mmCIF file of C-alpha atoms and ligand atoms in Angstrom:
data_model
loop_
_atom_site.group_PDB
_atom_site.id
_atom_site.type_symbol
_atom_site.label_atom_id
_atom_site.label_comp_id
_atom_site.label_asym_id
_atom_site.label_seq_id
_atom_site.Cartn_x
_atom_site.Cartn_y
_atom_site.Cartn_z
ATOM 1 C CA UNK I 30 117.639 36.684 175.673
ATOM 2 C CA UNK I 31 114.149 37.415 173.678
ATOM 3 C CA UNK I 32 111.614 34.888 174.750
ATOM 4 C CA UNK I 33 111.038 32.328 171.604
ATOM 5 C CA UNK I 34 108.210 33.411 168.980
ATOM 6 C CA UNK I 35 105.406 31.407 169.159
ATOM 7 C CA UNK I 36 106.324 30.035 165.509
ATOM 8 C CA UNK I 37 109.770 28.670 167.075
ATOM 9 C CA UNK I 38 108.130 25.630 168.576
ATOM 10 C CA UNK I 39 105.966 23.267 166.809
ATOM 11 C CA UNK I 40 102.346 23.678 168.519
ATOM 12 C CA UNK I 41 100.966 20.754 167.267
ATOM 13 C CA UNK I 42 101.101 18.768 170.420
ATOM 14 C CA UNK I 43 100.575 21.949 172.616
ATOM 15 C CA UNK I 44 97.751 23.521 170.618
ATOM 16 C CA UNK I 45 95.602 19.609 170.561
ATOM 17 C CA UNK I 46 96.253 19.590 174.623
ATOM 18 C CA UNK I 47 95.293 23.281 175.142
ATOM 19 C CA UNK I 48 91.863 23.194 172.579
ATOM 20 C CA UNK I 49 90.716 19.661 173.416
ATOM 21 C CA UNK I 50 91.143 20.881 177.424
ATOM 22 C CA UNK I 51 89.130 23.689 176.588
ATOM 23 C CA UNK I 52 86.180 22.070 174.351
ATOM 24 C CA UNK I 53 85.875 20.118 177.603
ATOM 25 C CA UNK I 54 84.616 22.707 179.656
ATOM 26 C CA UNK I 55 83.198 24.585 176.915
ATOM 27 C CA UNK I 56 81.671 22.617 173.947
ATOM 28 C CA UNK I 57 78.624 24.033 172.803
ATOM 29 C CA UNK I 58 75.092 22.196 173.674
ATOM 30 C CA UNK I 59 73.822 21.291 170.486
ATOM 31 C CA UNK I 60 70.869 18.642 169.478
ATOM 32 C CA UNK I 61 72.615 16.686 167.292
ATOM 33 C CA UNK I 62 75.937 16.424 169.654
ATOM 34 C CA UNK I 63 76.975 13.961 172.025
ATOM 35 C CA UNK I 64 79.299 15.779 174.888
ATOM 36 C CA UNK I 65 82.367 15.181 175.205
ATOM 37 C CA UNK I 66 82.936 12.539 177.887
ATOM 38 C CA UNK I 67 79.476 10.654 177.048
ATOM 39 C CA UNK I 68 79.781 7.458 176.606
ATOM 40 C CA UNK I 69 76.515 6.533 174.704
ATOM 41 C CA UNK I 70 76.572 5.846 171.274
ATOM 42 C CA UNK I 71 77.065 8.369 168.092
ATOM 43 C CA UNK I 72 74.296 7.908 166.076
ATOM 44 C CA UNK I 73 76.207 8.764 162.355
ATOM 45 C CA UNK I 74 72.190 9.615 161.208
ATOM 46 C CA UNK I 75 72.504 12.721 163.482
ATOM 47 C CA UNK I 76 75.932 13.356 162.567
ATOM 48 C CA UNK I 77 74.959 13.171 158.772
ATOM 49 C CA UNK I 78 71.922 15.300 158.649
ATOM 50 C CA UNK I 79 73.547 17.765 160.952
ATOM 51 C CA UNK I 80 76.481 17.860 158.776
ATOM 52 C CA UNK I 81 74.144 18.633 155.643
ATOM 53 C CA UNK I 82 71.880 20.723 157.755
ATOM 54 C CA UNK I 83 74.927 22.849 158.260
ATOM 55 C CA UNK I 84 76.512 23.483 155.225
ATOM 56 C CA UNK I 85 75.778 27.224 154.732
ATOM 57 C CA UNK I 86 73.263 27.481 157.586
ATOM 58 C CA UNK I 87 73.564 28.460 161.228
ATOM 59 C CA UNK I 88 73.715 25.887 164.121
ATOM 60 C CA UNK I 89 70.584 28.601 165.206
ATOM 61 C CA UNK I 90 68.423 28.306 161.965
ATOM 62 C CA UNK I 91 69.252 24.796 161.253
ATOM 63 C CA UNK I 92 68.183 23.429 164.933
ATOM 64 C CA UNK I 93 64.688 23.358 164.476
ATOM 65 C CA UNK I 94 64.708 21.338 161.075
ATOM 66 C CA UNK I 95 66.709 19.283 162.841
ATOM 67 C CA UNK I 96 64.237 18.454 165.323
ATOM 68 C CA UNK I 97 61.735 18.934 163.095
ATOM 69 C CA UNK I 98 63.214 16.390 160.772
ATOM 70 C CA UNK I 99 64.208 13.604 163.469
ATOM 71 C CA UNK I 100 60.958 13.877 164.621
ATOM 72 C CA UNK I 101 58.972 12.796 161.613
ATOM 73 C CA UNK I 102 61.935 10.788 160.529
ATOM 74 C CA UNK I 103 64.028 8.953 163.364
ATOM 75 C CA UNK I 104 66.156 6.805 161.298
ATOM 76 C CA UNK I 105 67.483 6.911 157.852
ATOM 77 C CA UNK I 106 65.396 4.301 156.706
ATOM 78 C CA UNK I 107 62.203 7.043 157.524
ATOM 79 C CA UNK I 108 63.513 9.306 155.247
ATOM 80 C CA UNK I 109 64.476 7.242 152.403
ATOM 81 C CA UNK I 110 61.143 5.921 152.779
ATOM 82 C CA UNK I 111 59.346 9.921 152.887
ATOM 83 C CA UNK I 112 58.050 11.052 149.370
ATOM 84 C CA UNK I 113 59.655 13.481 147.670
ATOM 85 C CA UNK I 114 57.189 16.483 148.168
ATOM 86 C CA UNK I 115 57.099 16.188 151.956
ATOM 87 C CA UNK I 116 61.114 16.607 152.588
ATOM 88 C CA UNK I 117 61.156 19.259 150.131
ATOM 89 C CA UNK I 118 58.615 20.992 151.916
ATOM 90 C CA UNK I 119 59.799 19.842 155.173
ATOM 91 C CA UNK I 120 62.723 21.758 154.067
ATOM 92 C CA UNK I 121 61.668 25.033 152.854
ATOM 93 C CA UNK I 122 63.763 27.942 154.340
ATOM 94 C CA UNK I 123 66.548 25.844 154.886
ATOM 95 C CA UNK I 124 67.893 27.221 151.377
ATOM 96 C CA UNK I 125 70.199 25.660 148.983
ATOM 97 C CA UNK I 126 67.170 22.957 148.106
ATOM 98 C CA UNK I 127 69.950 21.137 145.659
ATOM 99 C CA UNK I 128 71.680 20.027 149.534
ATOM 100 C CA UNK I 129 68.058 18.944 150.156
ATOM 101 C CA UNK I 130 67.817 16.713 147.133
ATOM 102 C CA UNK I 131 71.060 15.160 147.304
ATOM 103 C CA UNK I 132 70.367 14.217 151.222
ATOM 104 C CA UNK I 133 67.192 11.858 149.978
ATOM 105 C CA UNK I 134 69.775 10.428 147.199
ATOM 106 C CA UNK I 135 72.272 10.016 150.031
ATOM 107 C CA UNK I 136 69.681 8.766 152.413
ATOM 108 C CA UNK I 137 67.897 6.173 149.520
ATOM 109 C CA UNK I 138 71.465 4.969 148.800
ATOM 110 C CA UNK I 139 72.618 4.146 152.375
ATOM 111 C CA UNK I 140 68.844 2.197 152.849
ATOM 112 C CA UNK I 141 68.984 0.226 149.644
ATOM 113 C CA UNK I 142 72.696 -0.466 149.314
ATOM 114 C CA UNK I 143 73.791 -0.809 153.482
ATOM 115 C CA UNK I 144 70.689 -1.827 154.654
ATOM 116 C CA UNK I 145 69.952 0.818 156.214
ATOM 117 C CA UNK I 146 73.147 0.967 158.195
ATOM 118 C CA UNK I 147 75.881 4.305 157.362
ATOM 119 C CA UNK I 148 79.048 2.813 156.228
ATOM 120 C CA UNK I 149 81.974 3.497 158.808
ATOM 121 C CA UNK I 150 85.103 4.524 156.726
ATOM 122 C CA UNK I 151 85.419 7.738 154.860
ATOM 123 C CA UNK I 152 85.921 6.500 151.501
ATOM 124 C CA UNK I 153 82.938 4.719 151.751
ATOM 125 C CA UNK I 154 81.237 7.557 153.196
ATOM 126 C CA UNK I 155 82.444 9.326 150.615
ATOM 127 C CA UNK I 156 81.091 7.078 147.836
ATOM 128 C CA UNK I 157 77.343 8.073 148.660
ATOM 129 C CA UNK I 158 75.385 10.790 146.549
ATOM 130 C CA UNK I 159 75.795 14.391 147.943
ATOM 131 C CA UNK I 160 78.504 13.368 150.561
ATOM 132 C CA UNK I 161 81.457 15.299 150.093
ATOM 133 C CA UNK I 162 85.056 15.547 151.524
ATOM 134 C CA UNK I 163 83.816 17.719 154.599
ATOM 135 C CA UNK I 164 80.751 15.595 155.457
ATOM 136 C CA UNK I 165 82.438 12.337 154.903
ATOM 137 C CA UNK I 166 85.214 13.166 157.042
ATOM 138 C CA UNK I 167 82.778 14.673 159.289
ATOM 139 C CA UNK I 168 80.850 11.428 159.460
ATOM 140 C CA UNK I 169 84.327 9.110 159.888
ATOM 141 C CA UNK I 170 85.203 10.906 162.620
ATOM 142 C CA UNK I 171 82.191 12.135 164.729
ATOM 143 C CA UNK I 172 80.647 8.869 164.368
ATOM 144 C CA UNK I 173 83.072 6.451 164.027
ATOM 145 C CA UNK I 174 85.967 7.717 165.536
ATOM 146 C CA UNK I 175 88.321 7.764 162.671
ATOM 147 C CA UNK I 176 91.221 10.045 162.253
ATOM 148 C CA UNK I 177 89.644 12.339 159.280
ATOM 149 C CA UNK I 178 90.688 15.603 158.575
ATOM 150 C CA UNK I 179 87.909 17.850 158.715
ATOM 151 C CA UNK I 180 88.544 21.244 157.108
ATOM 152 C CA UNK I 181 85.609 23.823 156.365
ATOM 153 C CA UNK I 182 85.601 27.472 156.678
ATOM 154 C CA UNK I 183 86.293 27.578 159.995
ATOM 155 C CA UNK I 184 88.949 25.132 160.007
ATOM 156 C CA UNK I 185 90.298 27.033 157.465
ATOM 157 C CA UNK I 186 90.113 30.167 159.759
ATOM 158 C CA UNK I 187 91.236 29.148 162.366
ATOM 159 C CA UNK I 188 94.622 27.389 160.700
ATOM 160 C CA UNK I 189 95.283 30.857 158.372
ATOM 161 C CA UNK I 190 95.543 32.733 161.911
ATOM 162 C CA UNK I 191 97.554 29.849 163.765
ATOM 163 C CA UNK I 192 99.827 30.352 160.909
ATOM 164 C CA UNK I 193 99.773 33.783 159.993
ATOM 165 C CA UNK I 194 99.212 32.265 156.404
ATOM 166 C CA UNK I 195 99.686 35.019 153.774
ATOM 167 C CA UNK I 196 98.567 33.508 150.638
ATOM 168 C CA UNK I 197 95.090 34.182 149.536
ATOM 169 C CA UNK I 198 91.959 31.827 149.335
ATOM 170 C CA UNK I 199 90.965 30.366 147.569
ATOM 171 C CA UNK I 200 94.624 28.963 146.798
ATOM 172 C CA UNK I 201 95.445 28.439 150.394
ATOM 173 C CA UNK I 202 93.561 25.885 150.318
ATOM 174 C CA UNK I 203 95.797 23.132 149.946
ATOM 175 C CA UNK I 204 98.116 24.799 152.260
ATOM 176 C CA UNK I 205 95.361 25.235 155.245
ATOM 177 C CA UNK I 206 94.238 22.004 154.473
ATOM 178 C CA UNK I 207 97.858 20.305 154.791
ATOM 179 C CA UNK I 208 97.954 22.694 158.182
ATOM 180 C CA UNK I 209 94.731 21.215 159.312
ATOM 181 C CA UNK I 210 95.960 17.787 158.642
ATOM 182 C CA UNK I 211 98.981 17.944 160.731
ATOM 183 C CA UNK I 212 96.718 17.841 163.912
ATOM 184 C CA UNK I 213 94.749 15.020 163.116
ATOM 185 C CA UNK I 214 95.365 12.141 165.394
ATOM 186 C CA UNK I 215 93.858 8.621 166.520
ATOM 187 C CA UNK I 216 93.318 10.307 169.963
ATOM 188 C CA UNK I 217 89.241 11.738 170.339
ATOM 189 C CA UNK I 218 89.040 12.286 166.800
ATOM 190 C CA UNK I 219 85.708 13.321 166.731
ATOM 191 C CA UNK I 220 86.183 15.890 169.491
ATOM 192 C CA UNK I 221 88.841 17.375 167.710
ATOM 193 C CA UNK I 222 87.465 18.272 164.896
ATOM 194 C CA UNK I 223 84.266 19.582 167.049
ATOM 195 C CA UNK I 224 86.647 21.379 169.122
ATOM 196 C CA UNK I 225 88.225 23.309 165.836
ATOM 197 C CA UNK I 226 84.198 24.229 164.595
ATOM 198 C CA UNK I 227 83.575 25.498 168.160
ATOM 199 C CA UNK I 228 86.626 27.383 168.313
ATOM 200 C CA UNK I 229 86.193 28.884 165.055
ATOM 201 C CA UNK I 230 82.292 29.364 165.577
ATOM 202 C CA UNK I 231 82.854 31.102 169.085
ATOM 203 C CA UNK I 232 85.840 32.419 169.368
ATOM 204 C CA UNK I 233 88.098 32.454 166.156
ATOM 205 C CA UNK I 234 84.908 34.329 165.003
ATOM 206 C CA UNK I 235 84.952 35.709 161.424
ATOM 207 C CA UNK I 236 85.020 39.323 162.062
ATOM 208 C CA UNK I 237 86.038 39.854 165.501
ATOM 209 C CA UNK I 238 88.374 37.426 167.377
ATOM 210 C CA UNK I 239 88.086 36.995 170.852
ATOM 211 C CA UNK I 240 91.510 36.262 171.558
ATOM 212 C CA UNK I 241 91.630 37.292 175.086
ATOM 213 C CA UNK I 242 90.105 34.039 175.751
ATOM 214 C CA UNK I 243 91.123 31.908 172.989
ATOM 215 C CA UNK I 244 93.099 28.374 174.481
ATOM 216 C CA UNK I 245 95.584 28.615 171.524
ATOM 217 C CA UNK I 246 96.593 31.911 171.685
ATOM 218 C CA UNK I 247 99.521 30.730 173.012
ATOM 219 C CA UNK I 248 100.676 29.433 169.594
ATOM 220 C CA UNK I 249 98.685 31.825 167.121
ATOM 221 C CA UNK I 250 100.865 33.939 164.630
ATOM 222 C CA UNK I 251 98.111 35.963 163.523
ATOM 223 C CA UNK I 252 97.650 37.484 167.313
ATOM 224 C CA UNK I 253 101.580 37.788 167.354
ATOM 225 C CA UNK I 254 101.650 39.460 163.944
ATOM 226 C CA UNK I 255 98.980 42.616 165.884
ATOM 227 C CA UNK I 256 96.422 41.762 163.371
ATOM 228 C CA UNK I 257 94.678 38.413 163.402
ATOM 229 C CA UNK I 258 91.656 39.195 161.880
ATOM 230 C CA UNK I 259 93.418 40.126 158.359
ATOM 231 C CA UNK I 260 93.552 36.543 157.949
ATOM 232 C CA UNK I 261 92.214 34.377 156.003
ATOM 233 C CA UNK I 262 93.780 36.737 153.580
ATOM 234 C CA UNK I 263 91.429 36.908 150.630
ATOM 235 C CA UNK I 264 91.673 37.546 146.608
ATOM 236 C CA UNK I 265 89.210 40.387 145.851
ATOM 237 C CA UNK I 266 85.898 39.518 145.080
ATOM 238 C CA UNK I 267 84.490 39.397 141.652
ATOM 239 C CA UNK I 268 80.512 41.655 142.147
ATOM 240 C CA UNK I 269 77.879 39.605 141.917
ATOM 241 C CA UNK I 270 75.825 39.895 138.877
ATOM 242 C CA UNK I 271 72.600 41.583 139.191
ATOM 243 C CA UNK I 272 69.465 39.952 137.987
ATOM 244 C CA UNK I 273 65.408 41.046 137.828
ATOM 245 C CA UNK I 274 62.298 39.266 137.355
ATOM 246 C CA UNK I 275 58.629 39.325 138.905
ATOM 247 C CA UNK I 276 56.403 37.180 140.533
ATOM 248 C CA UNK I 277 52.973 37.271 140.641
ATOM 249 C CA UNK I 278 51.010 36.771 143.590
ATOM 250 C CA UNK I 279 46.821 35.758 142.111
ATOM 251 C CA UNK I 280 44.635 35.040 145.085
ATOM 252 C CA UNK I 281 41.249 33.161 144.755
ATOM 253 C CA UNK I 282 38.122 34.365 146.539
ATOM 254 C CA UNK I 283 38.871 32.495 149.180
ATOM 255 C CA UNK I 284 42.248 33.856 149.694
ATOM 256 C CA UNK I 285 44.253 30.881 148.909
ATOM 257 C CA UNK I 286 47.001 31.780 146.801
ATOM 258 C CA UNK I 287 48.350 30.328 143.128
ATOM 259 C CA UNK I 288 51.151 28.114 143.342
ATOM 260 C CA UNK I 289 53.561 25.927 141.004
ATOM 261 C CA UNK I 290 55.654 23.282 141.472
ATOM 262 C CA UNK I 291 59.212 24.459 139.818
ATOM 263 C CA UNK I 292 60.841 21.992 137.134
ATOM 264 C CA UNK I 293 62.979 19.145 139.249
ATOM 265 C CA UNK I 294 65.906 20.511 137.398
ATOM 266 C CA UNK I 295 67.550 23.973 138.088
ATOM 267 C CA UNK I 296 67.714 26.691 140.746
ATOM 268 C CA UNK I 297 64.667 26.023 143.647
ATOM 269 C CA UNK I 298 64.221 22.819 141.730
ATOM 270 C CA UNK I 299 61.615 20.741 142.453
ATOM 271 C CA UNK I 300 60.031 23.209 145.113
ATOM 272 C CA UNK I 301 57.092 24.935 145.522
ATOM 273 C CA UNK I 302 57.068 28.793 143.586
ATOM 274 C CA UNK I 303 55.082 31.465 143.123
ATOM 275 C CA UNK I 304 54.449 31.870 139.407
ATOM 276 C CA UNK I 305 57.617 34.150 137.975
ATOM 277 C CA UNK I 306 59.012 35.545 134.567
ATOM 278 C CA UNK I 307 61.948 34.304 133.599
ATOM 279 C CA UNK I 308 65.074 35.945 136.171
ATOM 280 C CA UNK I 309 66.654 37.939 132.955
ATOM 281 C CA UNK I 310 70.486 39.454 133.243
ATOM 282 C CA UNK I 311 69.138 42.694 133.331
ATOM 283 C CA UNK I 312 66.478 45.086 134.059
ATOM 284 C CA UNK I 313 66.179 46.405 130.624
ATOM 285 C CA UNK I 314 63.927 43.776 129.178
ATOM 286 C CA UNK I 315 60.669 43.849 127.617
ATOM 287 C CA UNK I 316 57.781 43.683 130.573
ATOM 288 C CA UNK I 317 56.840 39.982 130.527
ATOM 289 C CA UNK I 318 53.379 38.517 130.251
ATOM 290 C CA UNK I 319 51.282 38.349 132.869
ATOM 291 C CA UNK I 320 50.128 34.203 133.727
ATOM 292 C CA UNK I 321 46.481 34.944 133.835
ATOM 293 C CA UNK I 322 44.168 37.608 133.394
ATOM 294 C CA UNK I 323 43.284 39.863 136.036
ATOM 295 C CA UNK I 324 43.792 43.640 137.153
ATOM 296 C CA UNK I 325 47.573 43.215 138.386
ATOM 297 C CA UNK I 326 48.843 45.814 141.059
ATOM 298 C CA UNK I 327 52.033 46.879 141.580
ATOM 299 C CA UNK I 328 53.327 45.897 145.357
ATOM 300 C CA UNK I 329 56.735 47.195 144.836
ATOM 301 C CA UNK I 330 59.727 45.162 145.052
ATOM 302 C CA UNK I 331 61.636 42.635 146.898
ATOM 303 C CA UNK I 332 65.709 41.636 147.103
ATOM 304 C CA UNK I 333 67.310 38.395 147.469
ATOM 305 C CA UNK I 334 70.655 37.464 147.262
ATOM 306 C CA UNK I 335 71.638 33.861 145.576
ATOM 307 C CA UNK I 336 74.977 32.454 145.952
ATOM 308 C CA UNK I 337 75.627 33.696 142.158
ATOM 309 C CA UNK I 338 73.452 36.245 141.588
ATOM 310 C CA UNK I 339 71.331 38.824 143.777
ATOM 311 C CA UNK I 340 67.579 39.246 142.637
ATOM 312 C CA UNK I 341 64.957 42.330 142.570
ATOM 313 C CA UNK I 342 61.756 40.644 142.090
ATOM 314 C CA UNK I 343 58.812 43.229 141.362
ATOM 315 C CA UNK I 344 55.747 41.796 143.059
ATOM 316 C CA UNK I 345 52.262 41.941 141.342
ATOM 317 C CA UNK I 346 49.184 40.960 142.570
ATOM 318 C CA UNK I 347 45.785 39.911 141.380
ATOM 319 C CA UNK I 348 42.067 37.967 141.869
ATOM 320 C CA UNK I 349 41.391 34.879 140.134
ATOM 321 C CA UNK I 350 39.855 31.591 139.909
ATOM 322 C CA UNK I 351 40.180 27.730 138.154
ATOM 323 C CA UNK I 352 43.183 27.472 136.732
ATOM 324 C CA UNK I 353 46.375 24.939 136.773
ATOM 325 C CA UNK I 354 47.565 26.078 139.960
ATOM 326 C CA UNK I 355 48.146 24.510 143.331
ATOM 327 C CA UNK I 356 45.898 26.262 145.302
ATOM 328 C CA UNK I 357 47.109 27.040 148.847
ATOM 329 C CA UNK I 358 46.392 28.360 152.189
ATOM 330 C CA UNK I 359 48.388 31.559 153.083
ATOM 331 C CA UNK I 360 49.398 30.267 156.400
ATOM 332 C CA UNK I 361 50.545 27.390 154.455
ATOM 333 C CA UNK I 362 51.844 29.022 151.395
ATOM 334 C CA UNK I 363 54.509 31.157 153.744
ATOM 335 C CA UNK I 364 55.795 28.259 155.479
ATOM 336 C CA UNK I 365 56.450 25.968 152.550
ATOM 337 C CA UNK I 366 57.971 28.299 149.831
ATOM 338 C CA UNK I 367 61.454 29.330 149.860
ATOM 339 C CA UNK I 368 62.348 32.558 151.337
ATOM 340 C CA UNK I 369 62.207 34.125 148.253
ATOM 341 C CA UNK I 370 58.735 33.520 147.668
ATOM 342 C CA UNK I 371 57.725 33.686 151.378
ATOM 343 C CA UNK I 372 59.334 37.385 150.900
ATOM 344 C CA UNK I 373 56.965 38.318 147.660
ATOM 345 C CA UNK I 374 54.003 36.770 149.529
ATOM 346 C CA UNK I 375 54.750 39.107 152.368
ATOM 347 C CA UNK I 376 55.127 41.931 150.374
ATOM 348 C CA UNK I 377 52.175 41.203 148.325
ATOM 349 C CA UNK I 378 50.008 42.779 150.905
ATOM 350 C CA UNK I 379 51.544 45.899 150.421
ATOM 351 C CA UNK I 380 48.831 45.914 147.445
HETATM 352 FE FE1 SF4 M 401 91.884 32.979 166.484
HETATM 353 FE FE2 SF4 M 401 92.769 34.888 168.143
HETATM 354 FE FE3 SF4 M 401 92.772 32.336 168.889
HETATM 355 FE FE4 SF4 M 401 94.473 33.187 167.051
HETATM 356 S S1 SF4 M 401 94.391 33.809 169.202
HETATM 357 S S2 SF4 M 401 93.280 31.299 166.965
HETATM 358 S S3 SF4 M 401 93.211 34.674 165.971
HETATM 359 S S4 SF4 M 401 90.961 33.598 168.441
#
């Protein structure tokens, strides 16, 4: 008789043994984690501004704000307390500033209406500014030990191989998440769902899956089906529209460079810029003007992508003085602007 498929049997109870056994011996060290077996406290602050940290940022990049921001801000109650300007900049190459704003709502609303203290439950969790499904489930379970589903992209991964799941994202979605769900239990809630990111993060790896020595291979469809890495399957990709603009870099006698602070409202809101043109469709537009006089030099061009558009920003640079600018150290200048500015800065000494 053939041996059984791995689909025959439910894995659910196999595949939670197997993966919480191995996240055991394996979970990855990381600042804002408590191991697994640690009885100390989860402080949900951590968990929270990991969780935000995270979203669309490496557990690499995002370790040092982390620190950084514990640091200067131990409790939530710091941060609701920080101005404005200072997390912002405290923030700068973290990317995605909107996450950044929505944190200081998040943290402001936890101070003023918990006292200061996270609320346990996921619903309530959920009812804070700029906490979403993910982080709220996150949150409920990490922290408080609640039986949350917590589905992101690994999550989502990792199920679409387990279960050789053919239709497309996005509309898997509800499917991967109703997978996901299915493994949720009252038992080490919180390490299960850090389990599932490891997994996905270090094994069940985007690209190339290391299923030689994944625990659930056991039970995964996708390595039975030859090809695991075809899923997620994925709807073809609409291009993503070009746009141009420049920036001008004007530097004082003393080297300081011009600065802005860029409307509250809108992409990089509320951050520190370099002066720019509008960021027009395409580049067949009229040269735009110039935001002070001086001899402008061309220092060539730089490229950034955005998550809706990608950018070539020509970089011009100039000598000035006075002016309604924020004057700014270099040093300075490149360590609080976003990385698209830090980039034009850069390249400004191309000049
Ligand atoms: Fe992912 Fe391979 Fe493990 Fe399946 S066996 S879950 S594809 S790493």
């Amino acid at each position: 008789m053939p041996s059984a498929s791995p689909a025959a049997a439910d894995p659910v109870e196999s595949v939670r043994a197997a993966l919480l056994d191995w996240y055991d011996r394996h979970a990855r060290s990381l600042p804002w984690r408590t191991p697994p077996g640690d009885a100390a406290p989860v402080d949900p602050y951590r968990v929270w501004l990991s969780e935000v940290m995270l979203q669309q940022t490496t557990t690499v990049h995002a370790a040092p704000y982390f620190a950084a921001f514990t640091r200067r801000w131990p409790t939530v109650a710091d941060l609701a307390a920080a101005a404005d300007d200072e997390v912002m900049s405290a923030w700068a190459g973290l990317g995605y500033y909107a996450r950044a704003r929505n944190m200081l709502k998040g943290a402001r609303a936890v101070a003023s209406g918990h006292a200061g203290v996270f609320p346990d439950t996921e619903a309530a969790l959920l009812a804070l500014p700029g906490v979403g499904p993910y982080t709220a489930a996150a949150v409920a379970s990490i922290a408080f030990g609640r039986a949350a589903n917590v589905v992101d992209g690994n999550v989502e991964r990792v199920m679409a191989r387990l279960f050789a799941v053919e239709t497309p994202l996005p509309a898997a979605r509800t499917q991967l998440r109703a997978l996901a769900a299915r493994f949720v239990s009252d038992h080490r809630p919180g390490d299960w769902a850090q389990a599932l990111m490891d997994l996905g993060a270090t094994v069940c790896r985007p690209r190339t899956p290391d299923c030689g020595v994944c625990p659930v291979a056991f039970a995964c469809e996708g390595l039975a089906s030859g090809e695991p890495a075809r899923f997620p399957v994925r709807a073809p990709k609409a291009e993503r529209p070009r746009r141009t603009g420049v920036a001008w870099v004007l530097r004082d006698a003393a080297g300081r460079v011009a600065l802005v602070r860029r409307p509250a409202k809108g992409l990089l809101g509320g951050m520190l810029g370099l002066p720019t043109s509008d960021w027009t469709a395409g580049p067949d537009q009229p040269p735009p003007a110039a935001p002070a006089v001086a001899d402008w030099i061309d220092a060539g061009t730089v490229e950034h992508v955005f998550t809706h558009f990608s950018l070539t920003l020509s970089v011009r640079v100039g000598r000035g003085e006075g002016g309604d600018w924020i004057w700014t150290e270099e040093a300075g200048a490149l360590t609080s602007l976003p990385t698209v500015f830090a980039k034009a800065l850069i390249a400004s000494s191309r000049a």
